[in-house]
């Protein structure tokens, strides 16, 4: 990419961001759009704007985001959102502190050397641009100037150690303060029990679980909830809910049809066949009422049958106090590793019910199978990414698609394609991954949604490392230089060394495209706004449908965190090779932190809460990125024939030691709740344990009336006694 294409990419991306920010300022002031731009505040019963609509200047959201405290973030979007912001600010701090030394020192050192000029004089085919002069590639091999780049690695590493240690301690304290508060949380009084062995005494599952835990925890055991196979009950329940929504919609349509000219109105009707397009035509209101009555009776029968005959080898066990539940979750209950496995219960919203009943060895087999699939996918996904990264250059487009020469050779089109085409190709390929990785993680048998997201994010990290760097950087170079390599294999090392600094320009443009266009769309919420108004005008009739149309959802950590990690590892690995990338990383994470604070305060509503359980995952990936950066620099300094490159080895070892110390000091309090958290500020009065129990009842098995939880439990107990006779 030449310098003019780089400036075109940067300039147009910035203009797009400014336009999108102006759209946000203008559209967010309109009352009709409040539910799109301030849904979180509305759901919490707050006014969309503080100080009135006229106070909404283009920078008002920036002032509000800066002024908000961490307590405000936790109150509006939960601990997970606060921890995500700590992740962004930690990476931002690393790059800011690194850049304070690297930019004023390394840029002049690289710019005043002439390695690229010498290469161009000796090789007429060699090309370089003004940005390449600011990179480490412009320093001659064996030069004493390389000392500065070696010492820069130490500076970046020690800055990272300092920031991460402070952040880990801060997150740990935040998690402890939240978990030890007096708030009653259902998961604090429950444990998850899996792999319940077959009972040889003829007891039902519930009787077996009750007798087992009552014997081991006689003073604190409250009751149990045996997990059942709810597939059929859930199917009926979803169908019932669908007809309830359809009835509410039909009643609104009927009410709207009543006018002065037609006071009786027109009753809506529909066909009973496929998608309402074929079959008998019926009165919608009467038909829905009939189906609701029919399905309600059918669901009641299915609920009884499910509780009686579909009990599985897993259960939720409830205790009368938080310390008792924490102690039980960390106690080895059975001699055999594959029976009576007891862990902390996930939050009710997080439970993946179908995974709870998977057996121990089934989970192990699925886990190794998924790892194998991920490995093969990583390997084979590298091929199309490398091919696309090489194919989407203008030179190859002209070569392989000659009919495009007329268009591509035009100066304006050429500049735009060079600026955006390879970056867009990479973005599209990476956008296809999250759904696949979430599916594979669920297949492992993981019991909670938060754990699935952490697992999928970890797998995505492998793709980033092996595909973005090996696929784009190395694979693209090999693809482009295949003829040279086949004739002169010894040149492969030099080709790879020469390819690293020029690839920094590609990644600088990629980062700029992500934060200007990506964050501009995030802030302006143009896509959700358009979808909401289309649904409201053409599809929504009831208030429930309108609310469903503007429901904001959560942050979407499964895709958001891996995307941030991609930028993080790119900036890390090129921070010394091409320091000019650091300001772009600072802007990306600084702007991301600011916009994420705004979205946490005003937009997103958490779908679950794991109390910062994502942080150890984030921390370990930051350290892994640092180690990859150090290994890359060790190799690149070696390719530069710098004799002191082995001085990088102690730094790599030190990074592993740092990761080990952090893991030993902090991780256990994240994987298991410390007992002192459960005792500290514990509720003096016994909470309403029936409410705690009711929070875990699946929707398809919930009684019609919320107060009928006792009847639900009685039904289960009666079923147990009946089945054991």
GROMACS .gro file of N, CA and C in nm, residues 60-69 73 593-595 597-598 601:
model
   51
   60UNK      N    1  -2.196   1.602   2.493
   60UNK     CA    2  -2.261   1.573   2.622
   60UNK      C    3  -2.238   1.429   2.664
   61UNK      N    4  -2.244   1.337   2.569
   61UNK     CA    5  -2.227   1.196   2.602
   61UNK      C    6  -2.085   1.167   2.650
   62UNK      N    7  -1.987   1.243   2.597
   62UNK     CA    8  -1.849   1.226   2.641
   62UNK      C    9  -1.834   1.271   2.786
   63UNK      N   10  -1.894   1.385   2.820
   63UNK     CA   11  -1.888   1.436   2.957
   63UNK      C   12  -1.953   1.339   3.054
   64UNK      N   13  -2.067   1.286   3.018
   64UNK     CA   14  -2.139   1.192   3.105
   64UNK      C   15  -2.061   1.062   3.123
   65UNK      N   16  -2.000   1.012   3.013
   65UNK     CA   17  -1.923   0.888   3.021
   65UNK      C   18  -1.801   0.904   3.111
   66UNK      N   19  -1.732   1.019   3.101
   66UNK     CA   20  -1.616   1.043   3.185
   66UNK      C   21  -1.655   1.060   3.332
   67UNK      N   22  -1.769   1.126   3.356
   67UNK     CA   23  -1.808   1.160   3.493
   67UNK      C   24  -1.859   1.038   3.571
   68UNK      N   25  -1.906   0.936   3.501
   68UNK     CA   26  -1.964   0.819   3.569
   68UNK      C   27  -1.858   0.745   3.649
   69UNK      N   28  -1.895   0.701   3.769
   69UNK     CA   29  -1.805   0.624   3.853
   69UNK      C   30  -1.819   0.475   3.821
   73UNK      N   31  -2.141   0.226   3.679
   73UNK     CA   32  -2.134   0.122   3.575
   73UNK      C   33  -2.189  -0.010   3.628
  593UNK      N   34  -1.306   0.242   2.503
  593UNK     CA   35  -1.338   0.257   2.646
  593UNK      C   36  -1.446   0.362   2.666
  594UNK      N   37  -1.433   0.476   2.596
  594UNK     CA   38  -1.529   0.586   2.612
  594UNK      C   39  -1.668   0.546   2.563
  595UNK      N   40  -1.674   0.485   2.444
  595UNK     CA   41  -1.804   0.446   2.387
  595UNK      C   42  -1.865   0.332   2.468
  597UNK      N   43  -1.836   0.284   2.786
  597UNK     CA   44  -1.895   0.343   2.907
  597UNK      C   45  -2.032   0.404   2.876
  598UNK      N   46  -2.042   0.472   2.764
  598UNK     CA   47  -2.172   0.529   2.725
  598UNK      C   48  -2.275   0.419   2.704
  601UNK      N   49  -2.388   0.264   3.036
  601UNK     CA   50  -2.476   0.350   3.115
  601UNK      C   51  -2.614   0.364   3.054
   0.00000   0.00000   0.00000
